[in-house]
Amino acid sequence: MHGNQTLRFIRTNATLIALVVLAVALALVDPTFATARNLSNVARQITIVGIIAVGMTLVILIAGIDLSVGSVVGVAAVVVTLLMQYGLAAWIAVPVTLVIVGGLVGFWNGFWIAQYRIPPFIITLGMLTIGRGAALSLSSGSSVPVTDPSFAYLGSAYIPPAPTLVLLALAALVGFYALAKTFRESRKTGLPHLERDLPGIVATAVGLVLAAYVFGTGDGLPVPVAIFVVIAGIAIFVLGHTRFGRRLYALGGNEEAARLSGIDVYGTKIIVYLTVSVLSALSGILLASRLNGASPNLGNMFELDAIAAVVIGGTSLAGGSGTIGGTIIGALIIGVLNNGMSLLGISSFYQLIIKGLIISLAVWFDVLQKKNWAR
């Protein structure tokens, strides 16, 4: 019995265990990895793909896919820089880009998928090509510099250490309140919520302590990381505590049953594809801000990393199961792996091979889990 419980624990928390093992191994091999500055760089590096992966989680939850996110990153980066060159202030250019690029692309994809039931793979593959062509056309195939100095704040600025520590303390208080509420519910209902959620609670506590170590000193908390945390927090709340979140799981589990139960399948799909496109456009804007310019090739292969983060995090490609927390862990695994391989001097060519193998193993693990559940 005890052996079965241990095996179940390992299966349930496989990605978290893999992240811990990977981080400890890299810290032992190269002590530079565990420094606050390097870990801060890792956090900055995963935010762009992490934001996209949050939206991709919603898409895959409803048994969809979006291959156009990388192209949306490139188009958004080019459009926001061009708008500033035409005289718009950064604070106006950013929301306009989110609406024009994220809104239009998301509605286009969602409309064809929801209205005419065109396979998401096909319609988003077409948009991948259209978007990349649009980015090249708008920029004439060359880089576009940023003309508004204030735009750099989004991608390069930091929240100072003192306010960062205050924010982390507030987050800890909120977490403690949620834990106390869970404990009260478990005593009333007799269900072992606390035992089930214990790994997540420990991971959150360790994450807060680690965040205080990384961001509570030096430059502080990077603004893109703060934006990513807010977006992920909103997504976690929506999936876990709203009707819309429950609709996504129902739709991914069985679309026809969801339709018969009264769920607005058309509207839900439109919202999901709008969300992932807007988040991808936001990632493009943040990337252009950090680089102080835009290239039409920005975002190339980002769809691979976003899908990898979602799949590694445990979200099923068949839809109906998955969490934002798992996706964050998946993004962290990819970020830590990329950083570690760079520190160890591994060629970028081999890095692509390794990431491909990891995605394959993650999908294989998902298939094995489904077979076990079916038994």
Short mmCIF file of C-alpha atoms in Angstrom, two decimals:
data_model
loop_
_atom_site.label_atom_id
_atom_site.label_comp_id
_atom_site.label_asym_id
_atom_site.label_seq_id
_atom_site.Cartn_x
_atom_site.Cartn_y
_atom_site.Cartn_z
CA MET A 1 0.00 0.00 0.00
CA HIS A 2 2.77 2.39 0.95
CA GLY A 3 4.57 1.59 -2.32
CA ASN A 4 1.44 2.38 -4.32
CA GLN A 5 1.06 5.73 -2.57
CA THR A 6 4.69 6.60 -3.31
CA LEU A 7 4.29 5.64 -6.97
CA ARG A 8 1.09 7.69 -7.22
CA PHE A 9 2.86 10.66 -5.63
CA ILE A 10 5.72 10.42 -8.15
CA ARG A 11 3.32 10.18 -11.10
CA THR A 12 1.25 13.12 -9.90
CA ASN A 13 4.25 15.38 -9.26
CA ALA A 14 6.64 14.09 -11.94
CA THR A 15 7.28 17.49 -13.56
CA LEU A 16 7.92 19.21 -10.22
CA ILE A 17 10.33 16.45 -9.18
CA ALA A 18 12.08 16.70 -12.58
CA LEU A 19 12.49 20.48 -12.13
CA VAL A 20 14.01 20.09 -8.66
CA VAL A 21 16.39 17.32 -9.79
CA LEU A 22 17.45 19.33 -12.86
CA ALA A 23 18.07 22.51 -10.86
CA VAL A 24 20.05 20.71 -8.14
CA ALA A 25 22.14 18.86 -10.73
CA LEU A 26 22.99 22.06 -12.60
CA ALA A 27 23.85 23.86 -9.35
CA LEU A 28 26.27 21.06 -8.45
CA VAL A 29 27.87 20.94 -11.90
CA ASP A 30 28.17 24.73 -12.29
CA PRO A 31 27.81 26.90 -9.14
CA THR A 32 27.16 29.94 -11.37
CA PHE A 33 23.69 28.56 -12.04
CA ALA A 34 22.53 29.08 -8.44
CA THR A 35 23.56 32.76 -8.22
CA ALA A 36 20.78 35.32 -7.80
CA ARG A 37 21.78 37.16 -10.98
CA ASN A 38 21.67 34.02 -13.12
CA LEU A 39 18.34 32.88 -11.69
CA SER A 40 16.97 36.37 -12.35
CA ASN A 41 18.10 36.02 -15.97
CA VAL A 42 16.36 32.64 -16.19
CA ALA A 43 13.13 34.23 -14.92
CA ARG A 44 13.41 37.02 -17.50
CA GLN A 45 14.04 34.52 -20.29
CA ILE A 46 11.00 32.37 -19.56
CA THR A 47 8.52 35.24 -19.27
CA ILE A 48 8.07 35.76 -23.01
CA VAL A 49 7.34 32.11 -23.77
CA GLY A 50 5.62 31.71 -20.39
CA ILE A 51 3.01 34.35 -21.20
CA ILE A 52 2.30 32.63 -24.52
CA ALA A 53 2.16 29.25 -22.78
CA VAL A 54 -0.57 30.48 -20.42
CA GLY A 55 -2.77 31.22 -23.43
CA MET A 56 -1.70 28.00 -25.14
CA THR A 57 -2.84 26.06 -22.05
CA LEU A 58 -6.37 27.37 -22.54
CA VAL A 59 -6.27 26.39 -26.22
CA ILE A 60 -4.99 22.86 -25.57
CA LEU A 61 -7.50 22.41 -22.74
CA ILE A 62 -10.30 22.65 -25.33
CA ALA A 63 -8.41 20.14 -27.54
CA GLY A 64 -7.14 22.85 -29.88
CA ILE A 65 -3.73 24.09 -30.98
CA ASP A 66 -2.34 27.43 -32.15
CA LEU A 67 0.74 27.35 -34.35
CA SER A 68 0.54 31.06 -35.21
CA VAL A 69 1.70 32.44 -31.84
CA GLY A 70 5.32 32.87 -32.92
CA SER A 71 4.30 34.87 -35.99
CA VAL A 72 1.98 37.00 -33.85
CA VAL A 73 4.99 37.85 -31.67
CA GLY A 74 6.89 39.06 -34.74
CA VAL A 75 3.98 41.05 -36.19
CA ALA A 76 3.19 42.71 -32.85
CA ALA A 77 6.83 43.69 -32.31
CA VAL A 78 7.02 45.27 -35.77
CA VAL A 79 3.63 47.01 -35.52
CA VAL A 80 4.24 48.58 -32.10
CA THR A 81 7.62 49.99 -33.18
CA LEU A 82 6.19 51.31 -36.45
CA LEU A 83 3.30 53.00 -34.64
CA MET A 84 5.80 54.81 -32.42
CA GLN A 85 7.77 55.86 -35.50
CA TYR A 86 4.56 57.32 -36.92
CA GLY A 87 4.24 59.51 -33.84
CA LEU A 88 2.09 57.56 -31.39
CA ALA A 89 3.24 57.55 -27.75
CA ALA A 90 4.21 54.18 -26.30
CA TRP A 91 1.23 54.11 -23.91
CA ILE A 92 -1.10 54.44 -26.92
CA ALA A 93 0.84 52.20 -29.33
CA VAL A 94 0.82 49.23 -26.94
CA PRO A 95 -2.99 48.83 -26.52
CA VAL A 96 -3.57 49.65 -30.19
CA THR A 97 -1.18 46.83 -31.15
CA LEU A 98 -2.89 44.42 -28.77
CA VAL A 99 -6.24 45.16 -30.41
CA ILE A 100 -5.08 45.30 -34.03
CA VAL A 101 -2.72 42.32 -34.00
CA GLY A 102 -3.87 40.16 -31.09
CA GLY A 103 -7.55 40.89 -31.52
CA LEU A 104 -7.75 40.46 -35.29
CA VAL A 105 -5.59 37.32 -35.47
CA GLY A 106 -7.39 35.73 -32.53
CA PHE A 107 -10.82 36.46 -33.96
CA TRP A 108 -9.77 35.19 -37.38
CA ASN A 109 -8.52 31.89 -36.00
CA GLY A 110 -11.42 31.46 -33.60
CA PHE A 111 -14.07 32.29 -36.20
CA TRP A 112 -12.96 29.68 -38.73
CA ILE A 113 -12.40 27.04 -36.08
CA ALA A 114 -15.68 27.64 -34.23
CA GLN A 115 -17.98 28.50 -37.14
CA TYR A 116 -16.80 26.09 -39.82
CA ARG A 117 -15.00 23.52 -37.64
CA ILE A 118 -11.79 23.77 -39.64
CA PRO A 119 -9.07 21.83 -37.79
CA PRO A 120 -7.10 24.26 -35.59
CA PHE A 121 -3.83 22.83 -36.88
CA ILE A 122 -4.67 23.86 -40.46
CA ILE A 123 -6.07 27.35 -39.85
CA THR A 124 -3.33 28.38 -37.42
CA LEU A 125 -0.65 26.92 -39.69
CA GLY A 126 -1.98 29.19 -42.43
CA MET A 127 -1.93 32.15 -40.05
CA LEU A 128 1.66 31.29 -39.10
CA THR A 129 2.68 31.87 -42.73
CA ILE A 130 0.44 34.93 -43.17
CA GLY A 131 1.75 36.54 -39.99
CA ARG A 132 5.39 36.00 -40.86
CA GLY A 133 4.81 37.41 -44.32
CA ALA A 134 3.02 40.43 -42.85
CA ALA A 135 5.91 41.11 -40.47
CA LEU A 136 8.41 40.93 -43.34
CA SER A 137 6.26 43.18 -45.54
CA LEU A 138 5.65 45.85 -42.90
CA SER A 139 9.31 46.03 -41.92
CA SER A 140 10.63 45.63 -45.49
CA GLY A 141 12.64 42.70 -44.17
CA SER A 142 14.80 44.80 -41.86
CA SER A 143 14.92 45.71 -38.18
CA VAL A 144 12.77 48.57 -36.89
CA PRO A 145 14.29 50.74 -34.12
CA VAL A 146 12.33 52.10 -31.16
CA THR A 147 11.86 55.88 -31.17
CA ASP A 148 10.15 56.38 -27.78
CA PRO A 149 12.65 56.00 -24.89
CA SER A 150 9.85 55.36 -22.38
CA PHE A 151 8.94 52.16 -24.22
CA ALA A 152 12.05 50.45 -22.79
CA TYR A 153 10.47 50.49 -19.31
CA LEU A 154 8.15 47.58 -20.14
CA GLY A 155 10.87 45.13 -21.01
CA SER A 156 13.93 46.39 -19.15
CA ALA A 157 12.85 48.11 -15.93
CA TYR A 158 12.87 46.63 -12.45
CA ILE A 159 10.66 46.96 -9.39
CA PRO A 160 13.13 47.87 -6.58
CA PRO A 161 13.98 45.20 -3.97
CA ALA A 162 12.05 46.82 -1.07
CA PRO A 163 8.66 46.97 -2.86
CA THR A 164 9.36 43.49 -4.23
CA LEU A 165 9.77 42.07 -0.75
CA VAL A 166 6.53 43.78 0.31
CA LEU A 167 4.71 42.21 -2.65
CA LEU A 168 6.14 38.79 -1.79
CA ALA A 169 5.03 39.20 1.82
CA LEU A 170 1.50 40.07 0.65
CA ALA A 171 1.55 37.01 -1.63
CA ALA A 172 2.58 34.86 1.34
CA LEU A 173 -0.32 36.24 3.41
CA VAL A 174 -2.79 35.51 0.62
CA GLY A 175 -1.37 32.00 0.31
CA PHE A 176 -1.67 31.46 4.05
CA TYR A 177 -5.30 32.60 3.97
CA ALA A 178 -6.05 30.22 1.07
CA LEU A 179 -4.34 27.39 2.96
CA ALA A 180 -6.38 28.06 6.10
CA LYS A 181 -9.57 28.13 4.01
CA THR A 182 -8.64 24.80 2.38
CA PHE A 183 -7.94 23.27 5.78
CA ARG A 184 -11.35 24.38 7.11
CA GLU A 185 -13.11 22.94 4.05
CA SER A 186 -11.28 19.64 4.39
CA ARG A 187 -12.40 19.34 8.03
CA LYS A 188 -16.02 20.12 7.13
CA THR A 189 -16.26 17.79 4.14
CA GLY A 190 -13.89 15.10 5.36
CA LEU A 191 -12.07 15.16 2.01
CA PRO A 192 -8.25 15.14 2.10
CA HIS A 193 -7.77 18.40 0.18
CA LEU A 194 -4.74 19.33 2.26
CA GLU A 195 -2.92 16.08 1.56
CA ARG A 196 -3.73 16.31 -2.13
CA ASP A 197 -2.51 19.90 -2.39
CA LEU A 198 0.52 19.47 -0.13
CA PRO A 199 3.12 19.31 -2.96
CA GLY A 200 1.73 22.51 -4.47
CA ILE A 201 1.74 24.23 -1.08
CA VAL A 202 5.37 23.26 -0.45
CA ALA A 203 6.38 24.30 -3.98
CA THR A 204 4.68 27.69 -3.55
CA ALA A 205 6.39 28.28 -0.20
CA VAL A 206 9.80 27.34 -1.62
CA GLY A 207 9.09 29.52 -4.65
CA LEU A 208 8.37 32.55 -2.47
CA VAL A 209 11.57 32.04 -0.48
CA LEU A 210 13.55 31.60 -3.69
CA ALA A 211 11.92 34.72 -5.18
CA ALA A 212 12.95 36.71 -2.10
CA TYR A 213 16.53 35.48 -2.58
CA VAL A 214 16.59 36.25 -6.31
CA PHE A 215 14.58 39.48 -6.51
CA GLY A 216 14.94 40.85 -2.99
CA THR A 217 18.52 41.84 -3.69
CA GLY A 218 20.37 43.43 -6.59
CA ASP A 219 18.20 45.17 -9.18
CA GLY A 220 14.90 43.78 -7.92
CA LEU A 221 11.98 42.22 -9.78
CA PRO A 222 11.98 42.61 -13.61
CA VAL A 223 8.75 44.20 -14.83
CA PRO A 224 8.12 41.44 -17.45
CA VAL A 225 8.35 38.82 -14.69
CA ALA A 226 5.79 40.77 -12.63
CA ILE A 227 3.48 40.94 -15.66
CA PHE A 228 3.85 37.18 -16.21
CA VAL A 229 3.04 36.44 -12.56
CA VAL A 230 -0.11 38.61 -12.71
CA ILE A 231 -1.29 36.96 -15.94
CA ALA A 232 -0.63 33.47 -14.57
CA GLY A 233 -2.45 34.33 -11.33
CA ILE A 234 -5.51 35.56 -13.23
CA ALA A 235 -5.51 32.42 -15.39
CA ILE A 236 -5.24 30.15 -12.34
CA PHE A 237 -8.21 31.92 -10.75
CA VAL A 238 -10.30 31.76 -13.94
CA LEU A 239 -9.69 28.04 -14.46
CA GLY A 240 -10.21 27.09 -10.84
CA HIS A 241 -12.97 29.39 -9.62
CA THR A 242 -15.17 30.53 -12.52
CA ARG A 243 -17.86 29.05 -14.76
CA PHE A 244 -15.77 29.90 -17.80
CA GLY A 245 -12.90 27.77 -16.49
CA ARG A 246 -15.21 24.82 -15.92
CA ARG A 247 -16.56 25.24 -19.45
CA LEU A 248 -13.07 24.87 -20.88
CA TYR A 249 -12.55 21.54 -19.12
CA ALA A 250 -16.00 20.35 -20.20
CA LEU A 251 -15.43 21.42 -23.79
CA GLY A 252 -12.07 19.68 -23.95
CA GLY A 253 -13.45 16.52 -22.36
CA ASN A 254 -16.38 16.10 -24.76
CA GLU A 255 -17.40 18.89 -27.11
CA GLU A 256 -20.72 17.39 -28.12
CA ALA A 257 -21.74 16.75 -24.51
CA ALA A 258 -20.73 20.31 -23.65
CA ARG A 259 -22.87 21.62 -26.51
CA LEU A 260 -25.89 19.58 -25.40
CA SER A 261 -25.48 20.81 -21.83
CA GLY A 262 -25.96 24.39 -23.01
CA ILE A 263 -22.37 25.63 -23.18
CA ASP A 264 -21.77 28.30 -25.83
CA VAL A 265 -19.12 26.40 -27.76
CA TYR A 266 -18.78 29.08 -30.46
CA GLY A 267 -18.30 31.97 -28.03
CA THR A 268 -15.97 29.99 -25.78
CA LYS A 269 -13.66 29.08 -28.67
CA ILE A 270 -13.59 32.68 -29.90
CA ILE A 271 -12.60 33.93 -26.43
CA VAL A 272 -9.88 31.28 -26.05
CA TYR A 273 -8.23 32.03 -29.40
CA LEU A 274 -8.55 35.77 -28.78
CA THR A 275 -6.81 35.29 -25.43
CA VAL A 276 -3.84 33.36 -26.77
CA SER A 277 -3.34 35.84 -29.62
CA VAL A 278 -3.52 38.88 -27.34
CA LEU A 279 -1.03 37.28 -24.94
CA SER A 280 1.26 36.46 -27.87
CA ALA A 281 1.04 40.08 -29.04
CA LEU A 282 1.90 41.21 -25.51
CA SER A 283 4.94 38.93 -25.56
CA GLY A 284 6.04 40.51 -28.84
CA ILE A 285 5.69 43.97 -27.35
CA LEU A 286 7.72 43.02 -24.27
CA LEU A 287 10.41 41.46 -26.46
CA ALA A 288 10.64 44.56 -28.67
CA SER A 289 10.90 46.71 -25.54
CA ARG A 290 13.71 44.60 -24.10
CA LEU A 291 15.64 44.56 -27.39
CA ASN A 292 14.89 48.24 -28.08
CA GLY A 293 13.78 47.33 -31.57
CA ALA A 294 11.90 44.80 -33.66
CA SER A 295 12.87 42.24 -36.26
CA PRO A 296 10.38 40.44 -38.52
CA ASN A 297 11.97 37.15 -37.46
CA LEU A 298 11.20 37.64 -33.75
CA GLY A 299 9.16 34.81 -32.28
CA ASN A 300 10.49 32.18 -34.66
CA MET A 301 9.83 28.71 -33.17
CA PHE A 302 8.19 30.21 -30.06
CA GLU A 303 5.19 27.99 -30.75
CA LEU A 304 7.44 24.98 -30.15
CA ASP A 305 8.58 26.23 -26.74
CA ALA A 306 5.04 27.24 -25.71
CA ILE A 307 3.55 23.88 -26.66
CA ALA A 308 6.49 22.13 -24.99
CA ALA A 309 5.90 24.03 -21.73
CA VAL A 310 2.20 23.10 -21.76
CA VAL A 311 2.77 19.42 -22.58
CA ILE A 312 5.68 19.01 -20.17
CA GLY A 313 3.49 20.63 -17.52
CA GLY A 314 0.97 17.80 -17.83
CA THR A 315 -1.78 19.30 -19.98
CA SER A 316 -3.21 16.62 -22.25
CA LEU A 317 -3.08 17.27 -26.00
CA ALA A 318 -6.45 15.51 -26.19
CA GLY A 319 -7.94 18.27 -24.03
CA GLY A 320 -9.93 18.26 -20.82
CA SER A 321 -7.10 18.10 -18.28
CA GLY A 322 -4.25 20.37 -17.26
CA THR A 323 -3.34 23.31 -15.05
CA ILE A 324 -1.61 26.67 -15.33
CA GLY A 325 0.63 25.66 -12.44
CA GLY A 326 1.84 22.69 -14.45
CA THR A 327 2.52 24.94 -17.43
CA ILE A 328 4.60 27.29 -15.27
CA ILE A 329 6.67 24.31 -14.10
CA GLY A 330 7.03 23.21 -17.73
CA ALA A 331 8.22 26.69 -18.73
CA LEU A 332 10.68 26.66 -15.83
CA ILE A 333 12.04 23.28 -16.92
CA ILE A 334 12.63 24.60 -20.45
CA GLY A 335 14.18 27.83 -19.14
CA VAL A 336 16.44 26.04 -16.66
CA LEU A 337 17.42 23.51 -19.32
CA ASN A 338 18.27 26.22 -21.87
CA ASN A 339 20.26 28.18 -19.30
CA GLY A 340 22.07 25.11 -18.03
CA MET A 341 23.00 23.91 -21.51
CA SER A 342 24.32 27.39 -22.35
CA LEU A 343 26.40 27.48 -19.15
CA LEU A 344 27.81 24.05 -20.01
CA GLY A 345 28.69 25.17 -23.53
CA ILE A 346 26.35 22.77 -25.34
CA SER A 347 25.78 23.72 -28.98
CA SER A 348 22.45 25.32 -29.88
CA PHE A 349 21.95 22.58 -32.48
CA TYR A 350 22.07 19.90 -29.81
CA GLN A 351 19.81 22.00 -27.59
CA LEU A 352 17.05 21.73 -30.21
CA ILE A 353 17.49 17.96 -30.36
CA ILE A 354 17.29 17.67 -26.57
CA LYS A 355 14.14 19.81 -26.39
CA GLY A 356 12.51 17.71 -29.10
CA LEU A 357 13.29 14.53 -27.19
CA ILE A 358 11.85 16.00 -23.99
CA ILE A 359 8.58 16.89 -25.77
CA SER A 360 8.36 13.36 -27.15
CA LEU A 361 8.94 11.86 -23.70
CA ALA A 362 6.31 14.17 -22.17
CA VAL A 363 3.68 13.09 -24.72
CA TRP A 364 4.64 9.43 -24.17
CA PHE A 365 4.22 9.90 -20.42
CA ASP A 366 0.79 11.47 -21.01
CA VAL A 367 -0.28 8.47 -23.12
CA LEU A 368 0.92 6.05 -20.42
CA GLN A 369 -1.05 7.91 -17.75
CA LYS A 370 -4.23 7.73 -19.83
CA LYS A 371 -3.79 3.99 -20.30
CA ASN A 372 -3.38 3.55 -16.55
CA TRP A 373 -6.50 5.61 -15.84
CA ALA A 374 -8.45 3.58 -18.41
CA ARG A 375 -7.61 0.42 -16.50
#
